[in-house]
Every structure is written in structure tokens, then in C-alpha cells.
Amino acid sequence: MAVNQVRDIFLFISLCFYFCLANQITFEERIIQSLEDNIDAENFTYYRLLRDGDLRIEVISLKGDVDIYGSSKTPHPSYFEYEMKSDSCGLDTVSVSEEMARPVYIAMYGHPSYLHSQFRLNIYSVKKPREETYEDLVAKYEKHYFDEKGKSSEKENQQSKSEFKKSNAHVEQDQPLWVKILLGILEFGIDVII
């Protein structure tokens, strides 16, 4: 097999793997920009990123191999000076946290193994799951505790009512007729007084 065929197979497998994983996390990400460009071997192409928030930058090498370097300190990041990088073959991603100073300078580097490379640059806005505070945990605990307590007290009330009815039914069956009549008269008298 030729080197290009092996590379294409590797790219296809890595993209399939990526899309399988992406389906699990896409609900937290939203694409905000996408572009395609070409780059020659051993050259840099620079971009400036001004958008705030947590971001994920993804570079897909369509032909050849393109690596990504990023920095908020230098306007021309390179393989000597960078804060973040991804230099794998095929799919490269870096994360930009919302704490990182803006602008963030992004450099695309054309790998020397290929005379010309083509890439797709995707920028995603990442929605982080909200971290729970102490107050959130206390509120969740109290809600659960009181919900469970309310459910258990309802069950206890229902059980005690059914047990009371059973015990009364049992007591009424064991009582002589004159006691039943006397209790009926007392109940009627109490109802009239109240």
C-alpha cells in the first residue's frame, strides 16, 4: 500500500472514531465558525481569535497534514513559542478556556512531509456543565430529604389508618351487641353536641 492510502485509511478511521465520540458530547458544543484553507510545507498561516468563553478549536487535515499552535502572549505562535498545540496526524484539537486572555493567536503549520496541505478549521463554543455550589447541594439534599420524609409520612398515615380500621373492625366483631348500641348512641350524642 502506498503511504497516501495508509494515511487516508488512518484519517477515515480517526474521523469515524471522532464522530462516534462527538455524538456523545455535541449537546454541549455549538459550531460558531468554519473555514477551509490551503497551506504549503513548512509555512505558517495565522488567525486571531477574539471571541470570549470556552472554545474548542478543531483542525481536520483534508490533504496532507496541518498542525495547530496557539498563544495569547505572542501574535506569531510557532513550534518554539506556544501555550497550546496539537500536532497529530489527521485531527487536531485544542481547548481555549474562558480565563485565557484575548485575543488568542492561532497558527496553522503545514507539515514538511507534504508539499501542499488542505485543512478545515472549526471553532466550537463549549458550554461547560454548571458546577454545583454548596448552596445547591444543601437545597438538593433538603428537597430530597423532605420529599422522602413526606412520602414516608403519607405511607405511614395510610398504613396507620388501614391498621386502625382493621383493629376497629376486629374490635367491633368481638363486642357484644349491647356495647355496639351504647357506642352508637355515644357517637350520635357527640356529633349532636359538636
mmCIF file of C-alpha atoms in Angstrom:
data_model
loop_
_atom_site.group_PDB
_atom_site.id
_atom_site.type_symbol
_atom_site.label_atom_id
_atom_site.label_comp_id
_atom_site.label_asym_id
_atom_site.label_seq_id
_atom_site.Cartn_x
_atom_site.Cartn_y
_atom_site.Cartn_z
ATOM 1 C CA MET A 1 0.000 0.000 0.000
ATOM 2 C CA ALA A 2 1.140 3.486 -0.742
ATOM 3 C CA VAL A 3 1.795 5.935 2.076
ATOM 4 C CA ASN A 4 -1.100 8.124 0.908
ATOM 5 C CA GLN A 5 -3.538 5.196 1.060
ATOM 6 C CA VAL A 6 -2.429 4.339 4.597
ATOM 7 C CA ARG A 7 -2.804 7.993 5.596
ATOM 8 C CA ASP A 8 -6.289 8.160 4.042
ATOM 9 C CA ILE A 9 -7.358 4.989 5.857
ATOM 10 C CA PHE A 10 -5.989 6.342 9.123
ATOM 11 C CA LEU A 11 -7.797 9.654 8.546
ATOM 12 C CA PHE A 12 -11.063 7.836 7.784
ATOM 13 C CA ILE A 13 -10.807 5.670 10.921
ATOM 14 C CA SER A 14 -9.910 8.647 13.125
ATOM 15 C CA LEU A 15 -12.825 10.675 11.710
ATOM 16 C CA CYS A 16 -15.237 7.778 12.325
ATOM 17 C CA PHE A 17 -13.943 7.464 15.880
ATOM 18 C CA TYR A 18 -14.216 11.218 16.358
ATOM 19 C CA PHE A 19 -17.821 11.352 15.134
ATOM 20 C CA CYS A 20 -18.757 8.431 17.403
ATOM 21 C CA LEU A 21 -17.349 10.355 20.365
ATOM 22 C CA ALA A 22 -18.752 13.674 19.166
ATOM 23 C CA ASN A 23 -22.282 12.280 19.212
ATOM 24 C CA GLN A 24 -21.923 11.857 22.955
ATOM 25 C CA ILE A 25 -20.885 15.472 23.609
ATOM 26 C CA THR A 26 -22.437 17.518 20.806
ATOM 27 C CA PHE A 27 -25.221 18.747 23.077
ATOM 28 C CA GLU A 28 -22.623 20.847 24.915
ATOM 29 C CA GLU A 29 -20.960 22.362 21.845
ATOM 30 C CA ARG A 30 -22.113 24.684 19.103
ATOM 31 C CA ILE A 31 -20.099 25.453 15.992
ATOM 32 C CA ILE A 32 -19.557 29.193 15.603
ATOM 33 C CA GLN A 33 -17.169 29.337 12.643
ATOM 34 C CA SER A 34 -15.795 27.039 9.975
ATOM 35 C CA LEU A 35 -13.393 27.660 7.109
ATOM 36 C CA GLU A 36 -11.227 25.732 4.663
ATOM 37 C CA ASP A 37 -7.776 26.821 3.539
ATOM 38 C CA ASN A 38 -4.575 25.552 1.931
ATOM 39 C CA ILE A 39 -1.025 25.780 3.208
ATOM 40 C CA ASP A 40 2.363 24.858 1.787
ATOM 41 C CA ALA A 41 5.001 22.740 3.500
ATOM 42 C CA GLU A 42 6.859 24.389 6.414
ATOM 43 C CA ASN A 43 4.685 27.531 6.253
ATOM 44 C CA PHE A 44 2.530 29.143 8.927
ATOM 45 C CA THR A 45 -0.902 30.720 8.464
ATOM 46 C CA TYR A 46 -2.070 32.918 11.352
ATOM 47 C CA TYR A 47 -5.531 33.676 12.699
ATOM 48 C CA ARG A 48 -6.682 35.870 15.553
ATOM 49 C CA LEU A 49 -9.497 34.731 17.837
ATOM 50 C CA LEU A 50 -11.379 37.458 19.743
ATOM 51 C CA ARG A 51 -14.475 35.591 20.960
ATOM 52 C CA ASP A 52 -14.913 35.161 24.731
ATOM 53 C CA GLY A 53 -15.918 31.994 26.556
ATOM 54 C CA ASP A 54 -14.759 28.407 26.484
ATOM 55 C CA LEU A 55 -13.876 27.354 22.956
ATOM 56 C CA ARG A 56 -12.613 24.268 21.187
ATOM 57 C CA ILE A 57 -10.590 24.657 18.000
ATOM 58 C CA GLU A 58 -10.564 21.704 15.668
ATOM 59 C CA VAL A 59 -8.376 21.267 12.589
ATOM 60 C CA ILE A 60 -9.117 18.449 10.157
ATOM 61 C CA SER A 61 -6.352 17.781 7.631
ATOM 62 C CA LEU A 62 -8.188 17.087 4.371
ATOM 63 C CA LYS A 63 -4.955 16.646 2.340
ATOM 64 C CA GLY A 64 -1.505 16.443 3.823
ATOM 65 C CA ASP A 65 -1.033 17.262 7.489
ATOM 66 C CA VAL A 66 -1.621 20.527 9.324
ATOM 67 C CA ASP A 67 -0.664 21.169 12.957
ATOM 68 C CA ILE A 68 -2.063 23.866 15.227
ATOM 69 C CA TYR A 69 -0.267 26.129 17.703
ATOM 70 C CA GLY A 70 -1.917 28.761 19.886
ATOM 71 C CA SER A 71 -0.918 31.544 22.252
ATOM 72 C CA SER A 72 -2.363 34.632 23.887
ATOM 73 C CA LYS A 73 1.126 36.055 24.525
ATOM 74 C CA THR A 74 2.704 36.085 21.074
ATOM 75 C CA PRO A 75 0.978 37.086 17.833
ATOM 76 C CA HIS A 76 3.021 34.523 15.868
ATOM 77 C CA PRO A 77 2.994 31.190 17.735
ATOM 78 C CA SER A 78 5.347 28.552 16.409
ATOM 79 C CA TYR A 79 6.775 25.192 17.406
ATOM 80 C CA PHE A 80 9.204 27.094 19.659
ATOM 81 C CA GLU A 81 6.790 29.525 21.281
ATOM 82 C CA TYR A 82 3.221 28.471 22.112
ATOM 83 C CA GLU A 83 0.815 27.887 25.013
ATOM 84 C CA MET A 84 -1.162 25.093 23.392
ATOM 85 C CA LYS A 85 -0.594 22.800 20.462
ATOM 86 C CA SER A 86 -1.825 19.731 18.686
ATOM 87 C CA ASP A 87 0.457 18.094 16.160
ATOM 88 C CA SER A 88 -1.116 14.743 15.488
ATOM 89 C CA CYS A 89 -1.773 13.299 12.064
ATOM 90 C CA GLY A 90 -5.301 13.993 10.835
ATOM 91 C CA LEU A 91 -7.491 15.536 13.520
ATOM 92 C CA ASP A 92 -6.008 18.188 15.825
ATOM 93 C CA THR A 93 -7.895 19.922 18.629
ATOM 94 C CA VAL A 94 -7.008 22.473 21.302
ATOM 95 C CA SER A 95 -9.160 23.948 24.053
ATOM 96 C CA VAL A 96 -9.256 27.649 24.885
ATOM 97 C CA SER A 97 -10.564 28.349 28.381
ATOM 98 C CA GLU A 98 -12.582 31.449 29.116
ATOM 99 C CA GLU A 99 -9.842 32.554 31.548
ATOM 100 C CA MET A 100 -7.297 32.827 28.723
ATOM 101 C CA ALA A 101 -6.598 36.427 27.661
ATOM 102 C CA ARG A 102 -7.935 37.570 24.317
ATOM 103 C CA PRO A 103 -7.033 37.803 21.523
ATOM 104 C CA VAL A 104 -5.783 34.250 21.098
ATOM 105 C CA TYR A 105 -3.419 33.855 18.174
ATOM 106 C CA ILE A 106 -3.714 30.629 16.200
ATOM 107 C CA ALA A 107 -1.031 29.335 13.847
ATOM 108 C CA MET A 108 -1.550 26.583 11.282
ATOM 109 C CA TYR A 109 1.639 24.833 10.261
ATOM 110 C CA GLY A 110 1.984 22.817 7.049
ATOM 111 C CA HIS A 111 3.943 19.662 7.841
ATOM 112 C CA PRO A 112 7.125 19.252 5.712
ATOM 113 C CA SER A 113 6.146 15.725 4.623
ATOM 114 C CA TYR A 114 3.605 17.189 2.181
ATOM 115 C CA LEU A 115 4.195 19.926 -0.402
ATOM 116 C CA HIS A 116 0.610 21.189 -0.107
ATOM 117 C CA SER A 117 -1.929 20.596 2.629
ATOM 118 C CA GLN A 118 -5.608 21.429 2.835
ATOM 119 C CA PHE A 119 -7.453 21.765 6.138
ATOM 120 C CA ARG A 120 -10.804 22.626 7.666
ATOM 121 C CA LEU A 121 -10.771 24.823 10.779
ATOM 122 C CA ASN A 122 -13.840 24.574 13.046
ATOM 123 C CA ILE A 123 -14.346 26.713 16.150
ATOM 124 C CA TYR A 124 -16.855 25.494 18.727
ATOM 125 C CA SER A 125 -18.407 27.352 21.629
ATOM 126 C CA VAL A 126 -18.311 24.949 24.561
ATOM 127 C CA LYS A 127 -20.970 25.060 27.237
ATOM 128 C CA LYS A 128 -19.464 23.685 30.426
ATOM 129 C CA PRO A 129 -21.724 21.885 32.847
ATOM 130 C CA ARG A 130 -22.554 24.205 35.723
ATOM 131 C CA GLU A 131 -20.598 23.367 38.833
ATOM 132 C CA GLU A 132 -22.703 22.841 41.920
ATOM 133 C CA THR A 133 -22.110 25.180 44.831
ATOM 134 C CA TYR A 134 -22.516 24.304 48.481
ATOM 135 C CA GLU A 135 -25.913 26.033 48.498
ATOM 136 C CA ASP A 136 -27.043 23.941 45.517
ATOM 137 C CA LEU A 137 -26.062 20.739 47.297
ATOM 138 C CA VAL A 138 -27.846 21.786 50.512
ATOM 139 C CA ALA A 139 -31.005 22.702 48.592
ATOM 140 C CA LYS A 140 -30.898 19.395 46.707
ATOM 141 C CA TYR A 141 -30.423 17.459 49.958
ATOM 142 C CA GLU A 142 -33.247 19.298 51.725
ATOM 143 C CA LYS A 143 -35.605 18.778 48.794
ATOM 144 C CA HIS A 144 -34.774 15.072 48.682
ATOM 145 C CA TYR A 145 -34.960 14.715 52.468
ATOM 146 C CA PHE A 146 -38.313 16.447 52.826
ATOM 147 C CA ASP A 147 -39.750 14.743 49.751
ATOM 148 C CA GLU A 148 -38.753 11.361 51.129
ATOM 149 C CA LYS A 149 -39.992 12.290 54.598
ATOM 150 C CA GLY A 150 -43.299 13.459 53.133
ATOM 151 C CA LYS A 151 -43.661 10.244 51.145
ATOM 152 C CA SER A 152 -42.813 8.102 54.142
ATOM 153 C CA SER A 153 -45.199 10.030 56.433
ATOM 154 C CA GLU A 154 -48.002 9.646 53.837
ATOM 155 C CA LYS A 155 -47.327 5.917 53.694
ATOM 156 C CA GLU A 156 -47.248 5.738 57.476
ATOM 157 C CA ASN A 157 -50.541 7.659 57.715
ATOM 158 C CA GLN A 158 -52.177 5.375 55.186
ATOM 159 C CA GLN A 159 -50.817 2.311 56.936
ATOM 160 C CA SER A 160 -51.928 3.537 60.364
ATOM 161 C CA LYS A 161 -55.430 4.380 59.026
ATOM 162 C CA SER A 162 -55.770 0.954 57.451
ATOM 163 C CA GLU A 163 -54.444 -0.689 60.610
ATOM 164 C CA PHE A 164 -56.863 1.386 62.734
ATOM 165 C CA LYS A 165 -59.778 0.338 60.533
ATOM 166 C CA LYS A 166 -58.669 -3.285 60.758
ATOM 167 C CA SER A 167 -58.287 -3.073 64.514
ATOM 168 C CA ASN A 168 -61.683 -1.349 64.851
ATOM 169 C CA ALA A 169 -63.273 -3.959 62.633
ATOM 170 C CA HIS A 170 -61.691 -6.637 64.752
ATOM 171 C CA VAL A 171 -62.824 -4.931 67.984
ATOM 172 C CA GLU A 172 -66.363 -4.416 66.643
ATOM 173 C CA GLN A 173 -66.645 -8.096 65.766
ATOM 174 C CA ASP A 174 -65.634 -9.149 69.270
ATOM 175 C CA GLN A 175 -68.022 -6.738 71.081
ATOM 176 C CA PRO A 176 -71.400 -7.824 72.323
ATOM 177 C CA LEU A 177 -74.480 -6.240 70.802
ATOM 178 C CA TRP A 178 -75.259 -4.002 73.813
ATOM 179 C CA VAL A 179 -71.712 -2.419 73.630
ATOM 180 C CA LYS A 180 -72.186 -1.669 69.914
ATOM 181 C CA ILE A 181 -75.531 0.036 70.644
ATOM 182 C CA LEU A 182 -74.041 2.048 73.515
ATOM 183 C CA LEU A 183 -71.104 3.195 71.351
ATOM 184 C CA GLY A 184 -73.513 4.177 68.561
ATOM 185 C CA ILE A 185 -75.569 6.300 70.976
ATOM 186 C CA LEU A 186 -72.385 7.960 72.334
ATOM 187 C CA GLU A 187 -71.177 8.744 68.808
ATOM 188 C CA PHE A 188 -74.571 10.241 67.941
ATOM 189 C CA GLY A 189 -74.569 12.330 71.137
ATOM 190 C CA ILE A 190 -71.062 13.626 70.463
ATOM 191 C CA ASP A 191 -71.988 14.507 66.864
ATOM 192 C CA VAL A 192 -75.069 16.424 68.097
ATOM 193 C CA ILE A 193 -73.056 18.343 70.703
ATOM 194 C CA ILE A 194 -70.337 19.288 68.260
#
